[in-house]
Coordinates of N, CA and C in Angstrom, one line a residue:
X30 N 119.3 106.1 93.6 CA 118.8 107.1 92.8 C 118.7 108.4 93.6
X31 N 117.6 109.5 93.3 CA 117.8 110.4 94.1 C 116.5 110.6 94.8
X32 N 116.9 111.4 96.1 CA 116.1 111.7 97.0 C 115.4 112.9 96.2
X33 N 113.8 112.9 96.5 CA 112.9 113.4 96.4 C 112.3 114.0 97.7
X34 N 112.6 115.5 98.0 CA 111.9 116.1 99.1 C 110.7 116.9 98.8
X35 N 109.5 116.4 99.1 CA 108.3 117.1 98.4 C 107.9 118.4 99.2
X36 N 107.3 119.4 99.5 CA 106.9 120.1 99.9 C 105.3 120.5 99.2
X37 N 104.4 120.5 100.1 CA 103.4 120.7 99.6 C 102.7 121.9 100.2
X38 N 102.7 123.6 99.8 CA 102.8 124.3 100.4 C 100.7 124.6 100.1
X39 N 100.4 124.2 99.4 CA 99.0 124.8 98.5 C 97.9 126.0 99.2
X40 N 98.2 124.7 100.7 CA 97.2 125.5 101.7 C 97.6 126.4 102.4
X41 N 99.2 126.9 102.3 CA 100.1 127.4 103.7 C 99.6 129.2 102.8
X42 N 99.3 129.6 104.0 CA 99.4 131.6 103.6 C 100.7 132.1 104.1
X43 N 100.6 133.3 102.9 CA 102.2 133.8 102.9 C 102.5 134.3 104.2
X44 N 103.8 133.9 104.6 CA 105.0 133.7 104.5 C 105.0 132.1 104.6
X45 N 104.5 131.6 104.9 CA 104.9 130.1 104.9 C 105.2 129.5 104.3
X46 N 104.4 129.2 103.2 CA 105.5 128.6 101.7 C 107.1 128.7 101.7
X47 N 107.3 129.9 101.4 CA 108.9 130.6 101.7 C 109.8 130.0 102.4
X48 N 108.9 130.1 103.6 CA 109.9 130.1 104.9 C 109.9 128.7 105.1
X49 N 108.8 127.4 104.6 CA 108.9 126.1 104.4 C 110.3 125.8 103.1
X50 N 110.7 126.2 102.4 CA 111.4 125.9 101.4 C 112.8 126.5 101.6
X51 N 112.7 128.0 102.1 CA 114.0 128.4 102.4 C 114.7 127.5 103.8
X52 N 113.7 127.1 104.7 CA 114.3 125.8 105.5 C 114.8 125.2 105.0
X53 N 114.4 124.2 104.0 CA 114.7 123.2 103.8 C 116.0 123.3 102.3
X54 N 116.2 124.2 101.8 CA 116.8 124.3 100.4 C 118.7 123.9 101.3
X55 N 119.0 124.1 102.7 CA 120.0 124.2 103.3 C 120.7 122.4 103.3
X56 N 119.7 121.6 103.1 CA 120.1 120.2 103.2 C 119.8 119.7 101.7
X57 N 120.1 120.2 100.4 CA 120.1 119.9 99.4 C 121.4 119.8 99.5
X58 N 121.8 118.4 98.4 CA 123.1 117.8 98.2 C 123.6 117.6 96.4
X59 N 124.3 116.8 95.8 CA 123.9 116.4 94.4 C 123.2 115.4 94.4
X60 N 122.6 115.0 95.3 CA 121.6 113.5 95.4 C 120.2 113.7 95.4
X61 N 119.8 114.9 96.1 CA 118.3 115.0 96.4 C 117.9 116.2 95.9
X62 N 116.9 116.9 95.7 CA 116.2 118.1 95.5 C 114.8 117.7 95.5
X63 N 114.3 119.7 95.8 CA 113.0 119.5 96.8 C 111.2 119.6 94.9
X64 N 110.6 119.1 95.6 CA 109.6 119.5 94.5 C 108.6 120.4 95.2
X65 N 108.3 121.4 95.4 CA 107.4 122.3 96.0 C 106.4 122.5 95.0
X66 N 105.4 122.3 95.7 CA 104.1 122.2 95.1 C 103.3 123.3 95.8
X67 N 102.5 124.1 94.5 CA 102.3 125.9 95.2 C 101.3 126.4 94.2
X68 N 99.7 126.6 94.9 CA 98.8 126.9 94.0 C 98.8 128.1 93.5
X69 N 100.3 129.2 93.6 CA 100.3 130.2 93.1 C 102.1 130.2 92.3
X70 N 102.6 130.9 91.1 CA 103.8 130.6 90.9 C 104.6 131.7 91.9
X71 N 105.8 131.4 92.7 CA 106.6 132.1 93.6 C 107.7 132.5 92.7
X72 N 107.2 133.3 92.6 CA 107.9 134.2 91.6 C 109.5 135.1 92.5
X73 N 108.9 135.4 93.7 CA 109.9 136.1 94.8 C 111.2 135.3 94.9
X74 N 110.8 133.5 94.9 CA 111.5 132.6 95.1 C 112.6 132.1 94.1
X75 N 112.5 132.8 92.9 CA 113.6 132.6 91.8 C 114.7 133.1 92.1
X76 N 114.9 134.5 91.9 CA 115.6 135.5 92.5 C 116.8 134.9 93.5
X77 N 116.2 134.6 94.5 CA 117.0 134.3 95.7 C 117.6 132.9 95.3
X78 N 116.9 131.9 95.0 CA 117.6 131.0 94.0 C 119.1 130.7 93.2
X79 N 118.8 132.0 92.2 CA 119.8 132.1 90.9 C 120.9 132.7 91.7
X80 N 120.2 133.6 92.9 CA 121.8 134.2 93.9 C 122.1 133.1 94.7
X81 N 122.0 131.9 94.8 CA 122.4 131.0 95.6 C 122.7 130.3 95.4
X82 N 123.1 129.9 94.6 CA 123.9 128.3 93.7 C 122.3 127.2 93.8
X83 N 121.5 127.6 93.0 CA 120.5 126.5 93.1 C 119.8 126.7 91.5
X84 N 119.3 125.5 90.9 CA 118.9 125.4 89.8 C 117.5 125.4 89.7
X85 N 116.5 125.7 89.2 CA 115.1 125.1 89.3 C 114.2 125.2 87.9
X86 N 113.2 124.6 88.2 CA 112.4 124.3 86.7 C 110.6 124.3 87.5
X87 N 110.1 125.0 86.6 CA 108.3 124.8 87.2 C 107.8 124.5 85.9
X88 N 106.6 124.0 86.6 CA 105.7 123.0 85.9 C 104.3 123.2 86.2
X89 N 103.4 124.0 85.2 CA 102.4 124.4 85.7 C 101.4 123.1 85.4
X90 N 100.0 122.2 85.8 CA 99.3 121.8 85.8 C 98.4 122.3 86.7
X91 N 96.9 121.1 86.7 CA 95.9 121.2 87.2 C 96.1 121.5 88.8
X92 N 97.1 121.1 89.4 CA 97.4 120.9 90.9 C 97.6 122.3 91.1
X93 N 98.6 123.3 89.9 CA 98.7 124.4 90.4 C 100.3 124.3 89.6
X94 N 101.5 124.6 90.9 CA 102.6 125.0 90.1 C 103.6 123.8 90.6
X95 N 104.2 123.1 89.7 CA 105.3 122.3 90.6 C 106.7 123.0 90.5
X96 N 107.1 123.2 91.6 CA 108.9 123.8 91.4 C 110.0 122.5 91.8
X97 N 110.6 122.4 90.9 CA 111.7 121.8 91.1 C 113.1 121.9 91.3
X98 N 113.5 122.2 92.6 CA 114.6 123.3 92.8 C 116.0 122.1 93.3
X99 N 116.9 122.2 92.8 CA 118.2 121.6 93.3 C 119.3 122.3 93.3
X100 N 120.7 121.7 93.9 CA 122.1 122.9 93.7 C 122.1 122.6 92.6
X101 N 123.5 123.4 92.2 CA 123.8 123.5 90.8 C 125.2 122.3 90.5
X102 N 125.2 122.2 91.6 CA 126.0 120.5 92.0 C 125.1 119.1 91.9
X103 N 124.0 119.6 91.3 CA 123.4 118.5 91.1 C 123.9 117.0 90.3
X104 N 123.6 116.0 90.9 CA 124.3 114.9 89.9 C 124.0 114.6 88.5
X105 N 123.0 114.6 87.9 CA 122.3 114.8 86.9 C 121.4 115.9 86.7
X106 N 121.7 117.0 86.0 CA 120.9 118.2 85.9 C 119.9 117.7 84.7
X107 N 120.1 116.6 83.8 CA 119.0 116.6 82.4 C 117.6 115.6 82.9
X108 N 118.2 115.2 84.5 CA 117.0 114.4 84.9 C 116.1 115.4 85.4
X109 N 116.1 117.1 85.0 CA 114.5 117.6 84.9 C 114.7 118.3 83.9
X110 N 115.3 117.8 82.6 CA 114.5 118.3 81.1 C 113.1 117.7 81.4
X111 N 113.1 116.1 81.1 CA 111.7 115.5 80.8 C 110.8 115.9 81.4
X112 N 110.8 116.8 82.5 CA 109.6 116.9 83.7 C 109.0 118.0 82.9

Protein backbone atom coordinates (compact mmCIF):
# COMPACT_ATOMS: atom_id res chain seq x y z
CA UNK A 1 0.00 0.00 0.00
CA UNK A 2 1.35 3.36 0.55
CA UNK A 3 3.69 4.91 2.82
CA UNK A 4 2.35 7.42 5.14
CA UNK A 5 4.88 10.19 6.35
CA UNK A 6 3.22 12.05 9.18
CA UNK A 7 4.53 15.35 10.27
CA UNK A 8 3.31 16.80 13.25
CA UNK A 9 4.23 20.38 13.26
CA UNK A 10 1.34 21.93 15.94
CA UNK A 11 3.92 22.95 18.48
CA UNK A 12 6.92 23.98 16.08
CA UNK A 13 7.15 28.22 15.73
CA UNK A 14 7.59 29.58 12.45
CA UNK A 15 9.98 28.70 10.42
CA UNK A 16 9.88 25.22 11.47
CA UNK A 17 6.87 23.79 10.20
CA UNK A 18 8.12 24.91 6.62
CA UNK A 19 11.43 23.98 6.89
CA UNK A 20 10.20 20.35 8.55
CA UNK A 21 8.09 19.74 5.32
CA UNK A 22 10.17 21.42 2.73
CA UNK A 23 12.81 18.69 4.06
CA UNK A 24 11.04 16.18 3.68
CA UNK A 25 8.59 16.76 0.39
CA UNK A 26 12.34 15.78 -1.60
CA UNK A 27 11.80 11.89 -0.80
CA UNK A 28 8.18 11.73 -1.91
CA UNK A 29 7.76 9.03 -4.63
CA UNK A 30 4.24 7.60 -6.26
CA UNK A 31 4.13 5.38 -3.14
CA UNK A 32 4.17 7.55 -0.18
CA UNK A 33 3.06 11.20 0.74
CA UNK A 34 3.49 13.32 3.78
CA UNK A 35 0.28 14.21 6.18
CA UNK A 36 1.35 17.47 8.04
CA UNK A 37 -0.56 18.22 10.76
CA UNK A 38 -0.59 22.22 11.66
CA UNK A 39 -2.66 24.18 14.20
CA UNK A 40 -2.73 26.98 11.79
CA UNK A 41 -3.64 26.62 7.72
CA UNK A 42 -0.06 27.17 5.73
CA UNK A 43 -1.27 28.99 3.38
CA UNK A 44 2.63 30.15 2.17
CA UNK A 45 2.97 26.36 1.63
CA UNK A 46 0.56 25.99 -1.42
CA UNK A 47 2.16 28.20 -3.68
CA UNK A 48 5.43 26.55 -3.64
CA UNK A 49 3.68 23.27 -4.00
CA UNK A 50 1.59 23.90 -7.28
CA UNK A 51 5.27 25.32 -8.58
CA UNK A 52 6.63 22.06 -7.87
CA UNK A 53 5.02 19.11 -9.26
CA UNK A 54 3.19 18.27 -5.87
CA UNK A 55 -0.58 17.75 -5.24
CA UNK A 56 -2.24 18.45 -1.87
CA UNK A 57 -5.63 18.50 -0.06
CA UNK A 58 -6.41 19.95 3.68
CA UNK A 59 -8.62 18.94 6.02
CA UNK A 60 -9.76 21.13 8.74
CA UNK A 61 -10.84 19.40 12.21
CA UNK A 62 -10.62 19.68 15.85
CA UNK A 63 -6.78 18.90 15.83
CA UNK A 64 -6.44 21.89 13.63
CA UNK A 65 -5.44 21.48 9.79
CA UNK A 66 -4.47 18.21 8.14
CA UNK A 67 -2.40 18.71 4.81
CA UNK A 68 -2.06 16.08 2.52
CA UNK A 69 0.69 16.68 0.13
CA UNK A 70 2.05 14.16 -2.63
CA UNK A 71 3.82 14.38 -6.36
CA UNK A 72 1.61 14.66 -8.99
CA UNK A 73 3.11 11.12 -9.96
CA UNK A 74 1.18 9.88 -7.35
CA UNK A 75 -0.06 6.20 -7.77
CA UNK A 76 -3.55 6.72 -6.89
CA UNK A 77 -4.51 10.48 -6.75
CA UNK A 78 -8.58 9.46 -5.78
CA UNK A 79 -7.11 7.84 -2.62
CA UNK A 80 -7.45 11.55 -1.13
CA UNK A 81 -11.02 12.35 -2.52
CA UNK A 82 -12.49 10.36 0.59
CA UNK A 83 -10.24 12.16 3.16
Amino acid sequence: MYKEIILDTRELEAPEPMEKVMDTLPSLDKTNYIKMIHRIEPRMLYDHLEQNDFKYKTVQNEDGFYIYICKNSFADISFFEGL
